[in-house]
Backbone as a ProteinNet text record, in pm:
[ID]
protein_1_A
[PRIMARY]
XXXXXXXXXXXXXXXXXXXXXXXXXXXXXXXXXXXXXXXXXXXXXXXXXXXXXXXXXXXXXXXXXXXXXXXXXXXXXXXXXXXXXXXXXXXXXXXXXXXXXXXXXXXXXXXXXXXXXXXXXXXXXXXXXXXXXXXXXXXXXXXXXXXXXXXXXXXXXXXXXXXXXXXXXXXXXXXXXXXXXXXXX
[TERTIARY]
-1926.3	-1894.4	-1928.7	-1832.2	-1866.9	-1872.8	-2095.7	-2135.8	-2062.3	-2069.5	-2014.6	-1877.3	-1785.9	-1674.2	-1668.7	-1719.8	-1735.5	-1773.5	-1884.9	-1965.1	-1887.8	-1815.7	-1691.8	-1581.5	-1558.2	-1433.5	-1467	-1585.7	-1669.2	-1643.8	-1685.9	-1722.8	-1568.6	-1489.1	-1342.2	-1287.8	-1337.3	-1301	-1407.8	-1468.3	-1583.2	-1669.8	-1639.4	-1678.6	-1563.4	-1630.5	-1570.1	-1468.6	-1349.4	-1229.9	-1253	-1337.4	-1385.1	-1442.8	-1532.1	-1580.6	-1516.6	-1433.4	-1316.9	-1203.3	-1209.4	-1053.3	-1165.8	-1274	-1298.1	-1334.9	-1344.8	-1333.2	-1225.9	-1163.3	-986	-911.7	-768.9	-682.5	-630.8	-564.8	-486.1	-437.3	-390.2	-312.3	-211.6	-116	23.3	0.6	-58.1	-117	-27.8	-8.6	87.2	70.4	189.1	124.2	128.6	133.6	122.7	256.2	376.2	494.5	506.2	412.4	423.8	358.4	310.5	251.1	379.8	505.5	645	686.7	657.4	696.1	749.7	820.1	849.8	751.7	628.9	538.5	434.4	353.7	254.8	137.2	14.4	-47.6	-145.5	-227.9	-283.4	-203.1	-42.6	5.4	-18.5	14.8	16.4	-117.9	-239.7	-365.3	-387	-336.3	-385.9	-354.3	-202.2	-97.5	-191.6	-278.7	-333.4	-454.6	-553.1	-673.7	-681.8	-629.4	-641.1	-477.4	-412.6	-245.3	-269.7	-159.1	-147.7	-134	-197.7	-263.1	-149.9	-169.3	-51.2	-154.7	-103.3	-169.7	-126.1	-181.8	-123	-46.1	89.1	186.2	126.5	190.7	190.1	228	266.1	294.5	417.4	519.6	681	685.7	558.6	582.5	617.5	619.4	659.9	560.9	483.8	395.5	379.5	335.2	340.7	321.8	248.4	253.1	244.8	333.6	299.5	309.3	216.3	264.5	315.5	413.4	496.2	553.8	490.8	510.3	585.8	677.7	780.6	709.9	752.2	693.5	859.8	896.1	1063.9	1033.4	1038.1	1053.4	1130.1	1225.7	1302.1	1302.3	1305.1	1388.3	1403.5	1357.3	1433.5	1484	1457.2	1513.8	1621.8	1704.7	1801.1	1885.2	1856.2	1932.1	1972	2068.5	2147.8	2176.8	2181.2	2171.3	2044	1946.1	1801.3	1733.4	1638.5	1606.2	1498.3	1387.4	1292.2	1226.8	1091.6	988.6	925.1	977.9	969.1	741.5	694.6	564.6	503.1	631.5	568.5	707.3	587.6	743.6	641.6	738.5	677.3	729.7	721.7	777.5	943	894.4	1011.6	1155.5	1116.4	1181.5	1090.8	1224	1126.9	1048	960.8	873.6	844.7	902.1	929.2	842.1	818.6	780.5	936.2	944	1070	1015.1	1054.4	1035.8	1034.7	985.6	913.7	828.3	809.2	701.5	601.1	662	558.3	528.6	613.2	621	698.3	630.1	646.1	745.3	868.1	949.6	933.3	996.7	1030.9	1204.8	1254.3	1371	1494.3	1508	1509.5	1703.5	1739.1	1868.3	1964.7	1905.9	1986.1	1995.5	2146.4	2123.8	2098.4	2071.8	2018.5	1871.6	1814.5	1700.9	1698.2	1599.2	1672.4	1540.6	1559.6	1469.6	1373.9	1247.6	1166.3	1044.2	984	866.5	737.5	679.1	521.8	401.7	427.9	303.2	374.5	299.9	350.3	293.5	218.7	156.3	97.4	132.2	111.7	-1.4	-166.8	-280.4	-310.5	-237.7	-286.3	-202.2	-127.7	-77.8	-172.1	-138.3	-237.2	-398.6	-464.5	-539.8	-538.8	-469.4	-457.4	-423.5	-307.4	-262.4	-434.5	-478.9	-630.9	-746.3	-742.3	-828.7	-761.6	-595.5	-526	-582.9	-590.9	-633.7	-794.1	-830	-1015.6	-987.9	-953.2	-947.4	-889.4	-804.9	-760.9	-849.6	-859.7	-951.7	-1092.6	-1166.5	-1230.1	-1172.3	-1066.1	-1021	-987.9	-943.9	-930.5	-1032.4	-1152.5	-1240.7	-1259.4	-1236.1	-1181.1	-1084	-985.4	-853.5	-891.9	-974.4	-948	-1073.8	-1204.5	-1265.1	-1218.5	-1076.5	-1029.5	-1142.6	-1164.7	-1246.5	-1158.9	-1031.3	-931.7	-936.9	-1065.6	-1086.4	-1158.7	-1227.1	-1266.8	-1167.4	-1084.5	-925.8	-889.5	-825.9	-702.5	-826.6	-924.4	-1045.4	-1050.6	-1029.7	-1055.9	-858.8	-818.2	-681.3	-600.3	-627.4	-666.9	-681.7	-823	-956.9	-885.8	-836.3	-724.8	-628.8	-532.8	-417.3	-509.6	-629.2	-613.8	-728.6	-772.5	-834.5	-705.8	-603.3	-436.6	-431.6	-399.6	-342.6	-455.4	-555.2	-683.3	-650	-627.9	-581.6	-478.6	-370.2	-238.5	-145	-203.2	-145	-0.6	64.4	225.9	290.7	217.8	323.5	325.5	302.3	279.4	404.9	563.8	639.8	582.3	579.6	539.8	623	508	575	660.5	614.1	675.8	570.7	568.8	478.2	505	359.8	365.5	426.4	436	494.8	427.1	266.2	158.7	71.2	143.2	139	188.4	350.3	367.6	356.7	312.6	227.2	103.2	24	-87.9	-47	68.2	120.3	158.1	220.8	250.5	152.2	37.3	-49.9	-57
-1070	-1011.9	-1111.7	-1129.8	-1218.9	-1108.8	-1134.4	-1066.5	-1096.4	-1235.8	-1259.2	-1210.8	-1201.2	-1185	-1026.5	-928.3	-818.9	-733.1	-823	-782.8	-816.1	-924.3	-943	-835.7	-797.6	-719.3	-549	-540.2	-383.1	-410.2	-523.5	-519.7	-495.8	-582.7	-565.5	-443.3	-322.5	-225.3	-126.2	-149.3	-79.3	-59.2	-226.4	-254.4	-197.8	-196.2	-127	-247.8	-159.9	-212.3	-368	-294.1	-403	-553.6	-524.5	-646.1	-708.5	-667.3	-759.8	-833.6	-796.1	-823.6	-933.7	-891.5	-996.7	-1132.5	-1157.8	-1245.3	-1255.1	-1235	-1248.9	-1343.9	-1380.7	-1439.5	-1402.3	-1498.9	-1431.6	-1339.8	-1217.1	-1131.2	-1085.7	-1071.6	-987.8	-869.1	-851.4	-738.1	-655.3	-564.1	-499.2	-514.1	-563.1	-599.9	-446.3	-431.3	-353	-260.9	-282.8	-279.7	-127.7	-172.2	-35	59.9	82.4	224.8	309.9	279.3	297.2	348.2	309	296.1	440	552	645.5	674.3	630.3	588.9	691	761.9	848	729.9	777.2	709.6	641	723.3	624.5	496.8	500.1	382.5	268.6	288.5	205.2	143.7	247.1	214.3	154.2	134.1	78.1	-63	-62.9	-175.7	-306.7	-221.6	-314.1	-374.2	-258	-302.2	-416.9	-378.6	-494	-543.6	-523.1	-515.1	-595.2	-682.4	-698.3	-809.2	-843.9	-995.7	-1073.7	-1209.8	-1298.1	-1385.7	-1373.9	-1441.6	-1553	-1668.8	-1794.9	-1802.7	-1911	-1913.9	-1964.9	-1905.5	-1969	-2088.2	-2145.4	-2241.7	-2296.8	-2147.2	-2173.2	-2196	-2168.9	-2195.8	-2107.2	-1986.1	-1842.6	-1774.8	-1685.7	-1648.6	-1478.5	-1437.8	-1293.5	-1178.3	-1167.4	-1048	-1130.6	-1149.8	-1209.4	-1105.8	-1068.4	-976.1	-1025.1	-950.9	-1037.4	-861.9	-820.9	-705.5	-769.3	-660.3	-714.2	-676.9	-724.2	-739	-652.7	-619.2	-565.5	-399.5	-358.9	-178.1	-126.6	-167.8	-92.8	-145.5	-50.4	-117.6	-199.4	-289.2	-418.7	-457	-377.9	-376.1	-292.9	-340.8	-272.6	-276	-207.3	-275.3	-88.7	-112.7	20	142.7	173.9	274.3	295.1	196.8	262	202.6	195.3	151.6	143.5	64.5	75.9	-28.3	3.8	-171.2	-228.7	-379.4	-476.9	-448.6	-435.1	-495.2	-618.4	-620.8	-761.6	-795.5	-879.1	-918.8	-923	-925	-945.8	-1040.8	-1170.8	-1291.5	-1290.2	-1267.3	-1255.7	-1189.3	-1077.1	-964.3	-830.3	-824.7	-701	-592.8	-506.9	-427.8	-350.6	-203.5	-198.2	-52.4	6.9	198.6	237.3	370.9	420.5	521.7	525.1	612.7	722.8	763.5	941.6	948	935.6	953.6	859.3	711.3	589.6	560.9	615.7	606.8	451.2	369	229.5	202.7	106.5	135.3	-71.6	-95.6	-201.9	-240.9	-279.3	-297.7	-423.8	-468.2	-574.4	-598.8	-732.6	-674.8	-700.6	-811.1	-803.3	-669.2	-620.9	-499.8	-460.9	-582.8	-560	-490.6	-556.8	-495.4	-325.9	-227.4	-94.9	-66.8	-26.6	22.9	152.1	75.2	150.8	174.6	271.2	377.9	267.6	239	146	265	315.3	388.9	538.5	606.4	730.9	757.9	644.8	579.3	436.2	383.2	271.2	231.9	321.3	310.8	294.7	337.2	301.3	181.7	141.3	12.6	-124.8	-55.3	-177.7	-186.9	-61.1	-80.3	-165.6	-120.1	-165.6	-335.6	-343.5	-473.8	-562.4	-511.4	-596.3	-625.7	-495	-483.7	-594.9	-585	-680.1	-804.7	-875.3	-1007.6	-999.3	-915.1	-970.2	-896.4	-838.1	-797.2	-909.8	-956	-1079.3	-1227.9	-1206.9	-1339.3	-1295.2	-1204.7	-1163.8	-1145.9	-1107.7	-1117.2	-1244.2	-1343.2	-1488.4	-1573.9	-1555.7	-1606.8	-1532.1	-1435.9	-1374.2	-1413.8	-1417.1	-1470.7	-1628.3	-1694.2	-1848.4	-1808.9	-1746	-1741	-1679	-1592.1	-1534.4	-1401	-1318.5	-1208.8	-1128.2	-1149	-1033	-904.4	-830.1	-671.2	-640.4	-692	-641.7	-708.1	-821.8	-807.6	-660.9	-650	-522.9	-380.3	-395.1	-274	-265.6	-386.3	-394.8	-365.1	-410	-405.4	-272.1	-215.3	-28.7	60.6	-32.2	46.6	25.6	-87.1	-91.5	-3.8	5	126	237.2	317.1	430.2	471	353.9	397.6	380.9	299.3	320	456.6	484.6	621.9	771.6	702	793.3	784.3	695.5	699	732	730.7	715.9	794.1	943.8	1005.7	992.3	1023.1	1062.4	889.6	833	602.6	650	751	701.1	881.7	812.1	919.1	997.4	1145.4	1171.6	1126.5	1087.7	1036.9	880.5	815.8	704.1	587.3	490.6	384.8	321.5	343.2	306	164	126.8	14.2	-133.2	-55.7	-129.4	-155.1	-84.4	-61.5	-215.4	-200.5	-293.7	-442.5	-427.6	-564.4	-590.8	-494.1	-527.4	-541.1	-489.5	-553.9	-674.1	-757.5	-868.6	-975.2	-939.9	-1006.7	-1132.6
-8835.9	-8705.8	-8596.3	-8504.3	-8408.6	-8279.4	-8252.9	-8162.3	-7979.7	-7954.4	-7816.5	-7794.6	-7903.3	-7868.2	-7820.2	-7932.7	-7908.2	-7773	-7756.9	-7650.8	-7520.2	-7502.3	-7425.6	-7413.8	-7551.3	-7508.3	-7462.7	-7548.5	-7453.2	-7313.5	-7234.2	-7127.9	-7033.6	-7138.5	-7032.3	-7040.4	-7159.6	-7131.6	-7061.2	-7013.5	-6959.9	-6844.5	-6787.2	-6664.9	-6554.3	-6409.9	-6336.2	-6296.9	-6212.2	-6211.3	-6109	-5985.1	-5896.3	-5937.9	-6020.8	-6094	-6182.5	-6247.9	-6318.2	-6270.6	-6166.9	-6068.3	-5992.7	-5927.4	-5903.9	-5953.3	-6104.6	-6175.8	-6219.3	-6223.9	-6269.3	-6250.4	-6279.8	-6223.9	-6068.8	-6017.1	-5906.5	-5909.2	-5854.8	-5793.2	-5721.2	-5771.8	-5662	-5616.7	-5472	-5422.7	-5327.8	-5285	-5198.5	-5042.3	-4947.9	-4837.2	-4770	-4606.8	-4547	-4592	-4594.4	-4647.6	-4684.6	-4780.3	-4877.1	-4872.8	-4757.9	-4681.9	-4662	-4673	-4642.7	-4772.1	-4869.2	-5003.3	-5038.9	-5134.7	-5143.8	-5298.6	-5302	-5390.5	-5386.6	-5485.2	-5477.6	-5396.7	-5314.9	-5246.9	-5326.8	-5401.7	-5534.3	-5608.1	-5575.4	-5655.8	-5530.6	-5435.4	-5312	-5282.8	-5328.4	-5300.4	-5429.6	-5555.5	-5622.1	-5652.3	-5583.6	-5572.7	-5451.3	-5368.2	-5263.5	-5256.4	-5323.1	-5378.1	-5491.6	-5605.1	-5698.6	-5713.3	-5696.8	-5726.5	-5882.3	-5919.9	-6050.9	-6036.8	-6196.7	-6243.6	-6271.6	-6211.9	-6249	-6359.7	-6483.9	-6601.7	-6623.9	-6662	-6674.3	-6810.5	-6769.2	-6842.6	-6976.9	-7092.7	-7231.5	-7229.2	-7409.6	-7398.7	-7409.7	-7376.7	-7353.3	-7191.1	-7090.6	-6980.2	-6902	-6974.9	-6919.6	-6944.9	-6804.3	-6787.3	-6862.7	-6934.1	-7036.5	-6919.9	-6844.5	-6742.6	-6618	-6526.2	-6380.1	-6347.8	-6197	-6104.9	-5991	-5948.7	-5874.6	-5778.4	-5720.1	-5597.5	-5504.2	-5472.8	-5367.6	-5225.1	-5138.1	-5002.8	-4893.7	-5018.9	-4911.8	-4875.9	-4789.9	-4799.5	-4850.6	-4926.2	-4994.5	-5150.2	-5280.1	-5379.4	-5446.8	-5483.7	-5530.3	-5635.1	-5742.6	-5897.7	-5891.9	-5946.1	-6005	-6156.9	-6217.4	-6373.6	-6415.6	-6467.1	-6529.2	-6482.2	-6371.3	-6296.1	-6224.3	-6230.2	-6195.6	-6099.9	-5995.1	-5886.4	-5892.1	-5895.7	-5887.6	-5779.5	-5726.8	-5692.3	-5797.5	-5750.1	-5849.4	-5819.7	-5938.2	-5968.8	-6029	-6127.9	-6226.5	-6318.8	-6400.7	-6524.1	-6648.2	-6760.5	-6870.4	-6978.4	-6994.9	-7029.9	-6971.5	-6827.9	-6763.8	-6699.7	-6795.7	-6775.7	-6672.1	-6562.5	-6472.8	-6506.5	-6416.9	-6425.4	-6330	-6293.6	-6178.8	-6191.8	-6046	-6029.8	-5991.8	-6055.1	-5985.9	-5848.2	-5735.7	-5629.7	-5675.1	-5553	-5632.7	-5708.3	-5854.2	-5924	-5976.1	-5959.2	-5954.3	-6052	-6151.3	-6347.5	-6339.1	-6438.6	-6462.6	-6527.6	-6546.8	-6663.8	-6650.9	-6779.8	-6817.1	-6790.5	-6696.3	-6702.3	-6699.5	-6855.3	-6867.4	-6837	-6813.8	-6733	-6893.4	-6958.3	-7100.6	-7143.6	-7191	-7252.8	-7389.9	-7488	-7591.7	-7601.7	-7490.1	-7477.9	-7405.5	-7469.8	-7371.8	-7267.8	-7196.9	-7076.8	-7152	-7103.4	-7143.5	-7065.8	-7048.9	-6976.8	-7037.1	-6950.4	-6994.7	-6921.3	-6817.4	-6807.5	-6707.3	-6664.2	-6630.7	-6492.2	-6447.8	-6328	-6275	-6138.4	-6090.5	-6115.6	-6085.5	-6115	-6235.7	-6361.4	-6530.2	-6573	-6477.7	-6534.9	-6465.8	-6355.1	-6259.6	-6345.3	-6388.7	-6444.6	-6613.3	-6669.7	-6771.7	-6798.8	-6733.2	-6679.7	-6660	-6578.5	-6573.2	-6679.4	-6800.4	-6831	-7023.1	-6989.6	-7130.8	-7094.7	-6986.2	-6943	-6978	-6992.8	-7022	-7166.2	-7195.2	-7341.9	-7411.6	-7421.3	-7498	-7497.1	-7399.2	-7350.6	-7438.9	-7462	-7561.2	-7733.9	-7729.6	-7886.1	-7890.9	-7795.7	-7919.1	-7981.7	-7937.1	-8021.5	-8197.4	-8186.7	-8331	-8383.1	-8330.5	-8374.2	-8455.8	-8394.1	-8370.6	-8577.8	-8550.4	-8644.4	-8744.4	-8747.8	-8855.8	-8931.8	-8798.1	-8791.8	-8821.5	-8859.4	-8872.3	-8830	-8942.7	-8937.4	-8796.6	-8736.4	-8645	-8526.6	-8541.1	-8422.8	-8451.4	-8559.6	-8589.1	-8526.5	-8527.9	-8503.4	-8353.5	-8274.3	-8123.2	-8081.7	-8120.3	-8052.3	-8083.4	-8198.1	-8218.3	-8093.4	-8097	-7994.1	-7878.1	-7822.4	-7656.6	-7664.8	-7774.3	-7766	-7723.8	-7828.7	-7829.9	-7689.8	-7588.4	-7477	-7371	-7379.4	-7346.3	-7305.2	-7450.3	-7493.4	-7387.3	-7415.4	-7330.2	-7220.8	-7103.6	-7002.4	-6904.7	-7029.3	-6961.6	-7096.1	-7174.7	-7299.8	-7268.1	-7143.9	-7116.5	-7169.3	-7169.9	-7223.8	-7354.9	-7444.1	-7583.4	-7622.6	-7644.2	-7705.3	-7812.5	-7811.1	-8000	-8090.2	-8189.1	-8316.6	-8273.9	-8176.1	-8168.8	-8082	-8120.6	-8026.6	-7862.4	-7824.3	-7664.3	-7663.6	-7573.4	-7508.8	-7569.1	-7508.8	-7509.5	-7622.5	-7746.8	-7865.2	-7921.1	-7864.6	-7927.9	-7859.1	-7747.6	-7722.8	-7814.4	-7846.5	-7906.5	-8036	-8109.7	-8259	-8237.9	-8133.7	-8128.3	-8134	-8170.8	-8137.7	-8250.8
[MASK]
+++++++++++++++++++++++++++++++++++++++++++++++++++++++++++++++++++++++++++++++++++++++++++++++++++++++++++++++++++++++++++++++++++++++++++++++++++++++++++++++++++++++++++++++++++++++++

């Protein structure tokens, strides 16, 4: 068992939101803008306080979650009929809230790929979004030692405090979003 790593990744799920963000990467935060927004106020307040982590690019050069909040009052995604504000991307493909209910979708403009629901609020993504960047950054020292059982035990343990946070991202009988980020691992 590798104790530091562990003890790392407790902390990224555990510590308060403030203190992680403030060690963090940069941030795409919401400007004044989006006091306008047609956004529940917790998404707006959560969009401004910590907004979302721009993670540094892999080694294709494409960054896995940038946040990238639009600064426009209106809109700015659009793919298949659907409208949303742009929040982020995810190896490049958009990430938007839809107005009104501030439910997250993935909306990628290739249509092989299909549009899909990541959280069921701005605040559990923004949160989560923060807490994958210190969680990983804690599982690769496992990875690298070939701790296997206790990776597959911690990256479990992130879905099913996911799932604790945010039950409405996870279809019955079918896997969250964030599921299968953490299978990609």
């Amino acid at each position: 068992m590798h104790d530091e790593a562990q003890r790392a990744f407790d902390t990224a799920l555990t510590r308060d939101l403030d203190g992680l963000v403030a060690e963090g990467p940069p941030a795409a935060r919401a400007t004044a803008v989006a006091r306008g927004w047609d956004l529940p106020a917790d998404a707006v307040g959560a969009l401004t306080r910590w907004g979302v982590p721009v993670l540094p690019a892999g080694p294709s050069g494409i960054s896995t979650l940038a946040g990238d909040v639009q600064t426009e009052p209106e809109p700015q995604l659009m793919a298949r009929g659907i409208t949303a504000y742009r929040l982020a991307s995810y190896f490049g493909r958009p990430i938007g809230a839809l107005p009104g209910s501030g439910a997250v979708y993935g909306l990628p403009e290739e249509e092989h790929f299909p549009v899909v629901l990541i959280n069921t609020s701005v605040p559990a993504f923004v949160e989560i979004a923060w807490r994958l960047h210190f969680t990983t950054q804690a599982l690769i020292p496992l990875d690298e030692a070939e701790e296997y059982e206790q990776l597959e035990g911690n990256l479990q343990r992130f879905c099913d405090w996911i799932h604790e946070l945010d039950p409405g991202c996870k279809p019955p009988g079918a896997a969250s979003w964030w599921d299968g980020i953490a299978g990609s691992w």
